[in-house]
mmCIF file of C-alpha atoms in Angstrom:
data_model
loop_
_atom_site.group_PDB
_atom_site.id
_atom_site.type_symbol
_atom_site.label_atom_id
_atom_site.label_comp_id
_atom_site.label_asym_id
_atom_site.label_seq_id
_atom_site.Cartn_x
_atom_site.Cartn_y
_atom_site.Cartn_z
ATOM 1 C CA UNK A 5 -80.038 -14.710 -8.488
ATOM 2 C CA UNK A 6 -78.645 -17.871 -10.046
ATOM 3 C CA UNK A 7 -75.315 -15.993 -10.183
ATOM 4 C CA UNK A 8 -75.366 -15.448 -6.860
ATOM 5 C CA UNK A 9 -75.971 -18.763 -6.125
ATOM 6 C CA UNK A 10 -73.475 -20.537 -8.509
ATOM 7 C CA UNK A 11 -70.828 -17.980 -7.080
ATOM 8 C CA UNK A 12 -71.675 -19.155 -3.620
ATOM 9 C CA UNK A 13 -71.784 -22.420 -4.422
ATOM 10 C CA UNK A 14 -67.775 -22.465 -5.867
ATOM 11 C CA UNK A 15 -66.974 -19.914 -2.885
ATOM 12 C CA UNK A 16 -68.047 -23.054 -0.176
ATOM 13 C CA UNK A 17 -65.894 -25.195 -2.591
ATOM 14 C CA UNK A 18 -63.004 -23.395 -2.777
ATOM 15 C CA UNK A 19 -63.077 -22.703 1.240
ATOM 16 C CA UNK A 20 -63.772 -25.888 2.189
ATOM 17 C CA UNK A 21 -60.860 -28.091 3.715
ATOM 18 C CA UNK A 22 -61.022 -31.306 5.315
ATOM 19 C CA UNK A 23 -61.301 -31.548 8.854
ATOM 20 C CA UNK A 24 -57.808 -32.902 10.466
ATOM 21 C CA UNK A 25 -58.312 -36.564 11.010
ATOM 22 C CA UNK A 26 -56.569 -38.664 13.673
ATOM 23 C CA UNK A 27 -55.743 -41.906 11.344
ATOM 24 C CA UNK A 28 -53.969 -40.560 7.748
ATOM 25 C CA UNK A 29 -55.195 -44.460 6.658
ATOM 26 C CA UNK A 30 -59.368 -43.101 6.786
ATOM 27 C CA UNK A 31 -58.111 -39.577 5.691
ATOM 28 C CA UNK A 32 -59.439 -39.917 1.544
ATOM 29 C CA UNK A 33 -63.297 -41.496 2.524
ATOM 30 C CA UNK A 34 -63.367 -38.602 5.544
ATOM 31 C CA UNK A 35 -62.749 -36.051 3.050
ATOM 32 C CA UNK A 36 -64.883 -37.664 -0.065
ATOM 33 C CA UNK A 37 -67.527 -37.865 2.906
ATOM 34 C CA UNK A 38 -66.841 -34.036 4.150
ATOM 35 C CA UNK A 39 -67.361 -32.533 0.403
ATOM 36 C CA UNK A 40 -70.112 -34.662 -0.154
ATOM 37 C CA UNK A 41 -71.981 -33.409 2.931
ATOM 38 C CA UNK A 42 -70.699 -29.972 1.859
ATOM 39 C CA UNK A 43 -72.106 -29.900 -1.056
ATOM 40 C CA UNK A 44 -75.300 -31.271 -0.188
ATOM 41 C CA UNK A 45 -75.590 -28.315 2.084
ATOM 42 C CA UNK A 46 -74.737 -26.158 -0.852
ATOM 43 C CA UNK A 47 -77.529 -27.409 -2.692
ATOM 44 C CA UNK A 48 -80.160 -27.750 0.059
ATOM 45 C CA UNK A 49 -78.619 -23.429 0.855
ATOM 46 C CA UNK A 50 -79.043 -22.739 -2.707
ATOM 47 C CA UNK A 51 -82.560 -24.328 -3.057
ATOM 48 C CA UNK A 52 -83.676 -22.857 0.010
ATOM 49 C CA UNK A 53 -82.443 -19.355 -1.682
ATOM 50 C CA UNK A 54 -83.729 -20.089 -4.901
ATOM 51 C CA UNK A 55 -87.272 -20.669 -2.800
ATOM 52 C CA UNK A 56 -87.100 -16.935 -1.172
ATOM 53 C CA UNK A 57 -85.736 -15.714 -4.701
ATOM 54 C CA UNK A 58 -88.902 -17.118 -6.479
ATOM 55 C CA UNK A 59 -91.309 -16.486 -3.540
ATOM 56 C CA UNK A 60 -89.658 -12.364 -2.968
ATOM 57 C CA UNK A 61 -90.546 -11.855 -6.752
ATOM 58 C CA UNK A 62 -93.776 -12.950 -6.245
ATOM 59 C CA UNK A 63 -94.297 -10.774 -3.527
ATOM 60 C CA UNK A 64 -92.520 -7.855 -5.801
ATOM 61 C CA UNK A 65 -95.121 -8.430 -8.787
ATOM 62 C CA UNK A 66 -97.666 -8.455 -6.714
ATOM 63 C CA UNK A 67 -96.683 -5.347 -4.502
ATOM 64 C CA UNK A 68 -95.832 -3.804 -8.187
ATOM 65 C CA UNK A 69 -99.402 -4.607 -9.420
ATOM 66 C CA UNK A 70 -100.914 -2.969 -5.962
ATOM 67 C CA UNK A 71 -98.786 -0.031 -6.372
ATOM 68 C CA UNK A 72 -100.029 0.105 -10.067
ATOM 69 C CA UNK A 73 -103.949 -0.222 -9.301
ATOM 70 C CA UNK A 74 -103.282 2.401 -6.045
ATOM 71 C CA UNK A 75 -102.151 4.824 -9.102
ATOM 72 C CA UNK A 76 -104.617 4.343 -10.991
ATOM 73 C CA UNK A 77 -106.482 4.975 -7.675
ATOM 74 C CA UNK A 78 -105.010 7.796 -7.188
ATOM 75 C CA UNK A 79 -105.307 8.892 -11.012
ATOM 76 C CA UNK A 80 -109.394 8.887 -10.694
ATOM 77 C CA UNK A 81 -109.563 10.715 -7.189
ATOM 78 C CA UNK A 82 -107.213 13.138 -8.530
ATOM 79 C CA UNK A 83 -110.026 13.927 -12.017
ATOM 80 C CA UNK A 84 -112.776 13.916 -9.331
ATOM 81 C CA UNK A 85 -110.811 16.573 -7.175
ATOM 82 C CA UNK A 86 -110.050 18.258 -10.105
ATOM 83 C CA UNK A 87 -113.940 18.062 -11.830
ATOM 84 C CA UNK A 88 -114.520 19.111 -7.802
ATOM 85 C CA UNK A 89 -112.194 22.283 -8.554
ATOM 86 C CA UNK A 90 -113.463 23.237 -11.774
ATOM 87 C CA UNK A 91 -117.503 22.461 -10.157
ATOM 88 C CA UNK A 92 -116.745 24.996 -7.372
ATOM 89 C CA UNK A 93 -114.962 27.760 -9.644
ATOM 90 C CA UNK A 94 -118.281 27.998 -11.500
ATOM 91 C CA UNK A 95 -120.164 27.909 -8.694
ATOM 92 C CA UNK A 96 -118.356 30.885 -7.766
ATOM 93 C CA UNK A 97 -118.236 32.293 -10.717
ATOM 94 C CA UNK A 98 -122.316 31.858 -10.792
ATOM 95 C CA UNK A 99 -122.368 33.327 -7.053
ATOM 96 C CA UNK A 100 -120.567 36.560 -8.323
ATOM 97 C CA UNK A 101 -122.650 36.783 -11.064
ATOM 98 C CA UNK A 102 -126.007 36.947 -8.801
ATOM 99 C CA UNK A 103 -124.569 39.185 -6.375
ATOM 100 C CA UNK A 104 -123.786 41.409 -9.175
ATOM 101 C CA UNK A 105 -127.443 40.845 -10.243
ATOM 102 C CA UNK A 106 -128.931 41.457 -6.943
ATOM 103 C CA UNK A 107 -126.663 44.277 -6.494
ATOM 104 C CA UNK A 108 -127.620 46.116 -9.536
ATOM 105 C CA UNK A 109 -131.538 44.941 -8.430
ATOM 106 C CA UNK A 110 -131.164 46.603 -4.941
ATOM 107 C CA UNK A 111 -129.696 49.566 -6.495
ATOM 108 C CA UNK A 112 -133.314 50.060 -8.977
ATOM 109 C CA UNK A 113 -134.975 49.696 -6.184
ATOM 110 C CA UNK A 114 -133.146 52.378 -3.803
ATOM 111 C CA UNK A 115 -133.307 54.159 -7.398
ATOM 112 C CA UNK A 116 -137.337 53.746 -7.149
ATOM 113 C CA UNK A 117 -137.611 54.166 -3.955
ATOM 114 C CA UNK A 118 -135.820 57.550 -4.330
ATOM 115 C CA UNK A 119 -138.192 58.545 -7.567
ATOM 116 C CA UNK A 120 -141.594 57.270 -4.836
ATOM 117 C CA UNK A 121 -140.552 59.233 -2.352
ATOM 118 C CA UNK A 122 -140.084 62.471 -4.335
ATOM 119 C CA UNK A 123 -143.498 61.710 -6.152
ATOM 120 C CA UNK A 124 -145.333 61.343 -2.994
ATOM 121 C CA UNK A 125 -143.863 64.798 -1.766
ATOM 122 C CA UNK A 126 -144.669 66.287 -4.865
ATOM 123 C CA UNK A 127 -148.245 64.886 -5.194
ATOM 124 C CA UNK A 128 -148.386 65.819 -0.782
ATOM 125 C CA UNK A 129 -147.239 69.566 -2.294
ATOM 126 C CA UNK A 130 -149.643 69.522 -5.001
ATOM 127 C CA UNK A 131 -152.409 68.342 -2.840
ATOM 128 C CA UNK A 132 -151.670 71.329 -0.317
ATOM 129 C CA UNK A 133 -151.836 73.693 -3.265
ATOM 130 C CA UNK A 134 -155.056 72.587 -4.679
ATOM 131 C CA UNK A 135 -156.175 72.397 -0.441
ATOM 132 C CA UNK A 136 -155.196 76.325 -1.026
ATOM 133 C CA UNK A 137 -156.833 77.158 -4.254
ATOM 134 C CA UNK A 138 -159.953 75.734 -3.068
ATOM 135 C CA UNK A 139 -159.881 77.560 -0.078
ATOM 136 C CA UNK A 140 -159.143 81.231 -2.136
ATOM 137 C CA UNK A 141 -161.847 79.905 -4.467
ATOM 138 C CA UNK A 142 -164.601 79.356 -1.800
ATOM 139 C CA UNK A 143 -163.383 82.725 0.309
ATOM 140 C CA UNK A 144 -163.451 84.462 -3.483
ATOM 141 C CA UNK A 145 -167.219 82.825 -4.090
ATOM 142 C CA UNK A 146 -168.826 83.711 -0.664
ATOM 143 C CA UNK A 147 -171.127 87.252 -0.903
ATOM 144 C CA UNK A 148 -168.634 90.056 0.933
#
């Protein structure tokens, strides 16, 4: 930036001419007068830039730390998402697992419920059997 300004500085000097005068007699103080008021706006331009210069870098830094902290920001949400990720994978993981359990659980049960229901036909058969060999036993045991 102080390039800038030095370059603009010797740019106004170099451009700047003397304003035609009427009198050639008050020509030398008009023109000491002209660069002196040239220059001071030169310097007054120059500090005035040097001002936004100083107060823009400020603003930079600052925006630079921001951007830095909103990183880091974004760092930490991005571990939780991913701690968030990795939480709900093993939840799954743990969800397939039961269903597998209960699946294999529900299939004993069918499995027992098969076996009960074949023992209580069997035991209904038997019953009717013995019902049958009591009866031949009582009709063999009564006088003819």
């Amino acid at each position: 930036m102080p390039v800038l300004m030095l370059s603009l500085l010797c740019t106004l000097a170099t451009v700047a001419r003397p304003a035609p005068v009427a009198s050639m007699s008050s020509s030398e103080p008009a023109q000491h007068e002209e660069l002196t008021l040239l220059f001071h706006g030169a310097l007054q331009l120059s500090q005035a830039l040097n001002g936004v210069y100083k107060t823009t870098e400020a603003q930079l830094t600052e925006a630079g730390d921001s951007l830095g902290l909103y990183g880091q920001a974004l760092g930490l949400l991005g571990q939780e998402v991913s701690q968030g990720q990795d939480a709900a994978q093993e939840l799954r993981a743990s969800l397939l697992e039961m269903q597998a359990h209960a699946d294999k659980q529900s299939h004993i049960v069918w499995a027992l419920r098969g076996h009960v229901q074949r023992q209580r036909q069997e035991m209904v058969a038997q019953q009717q059997r013995l019902r049958q060999i009591q009866e031949r036993l009582h009709m063999a045991a009564l006088p003819a």
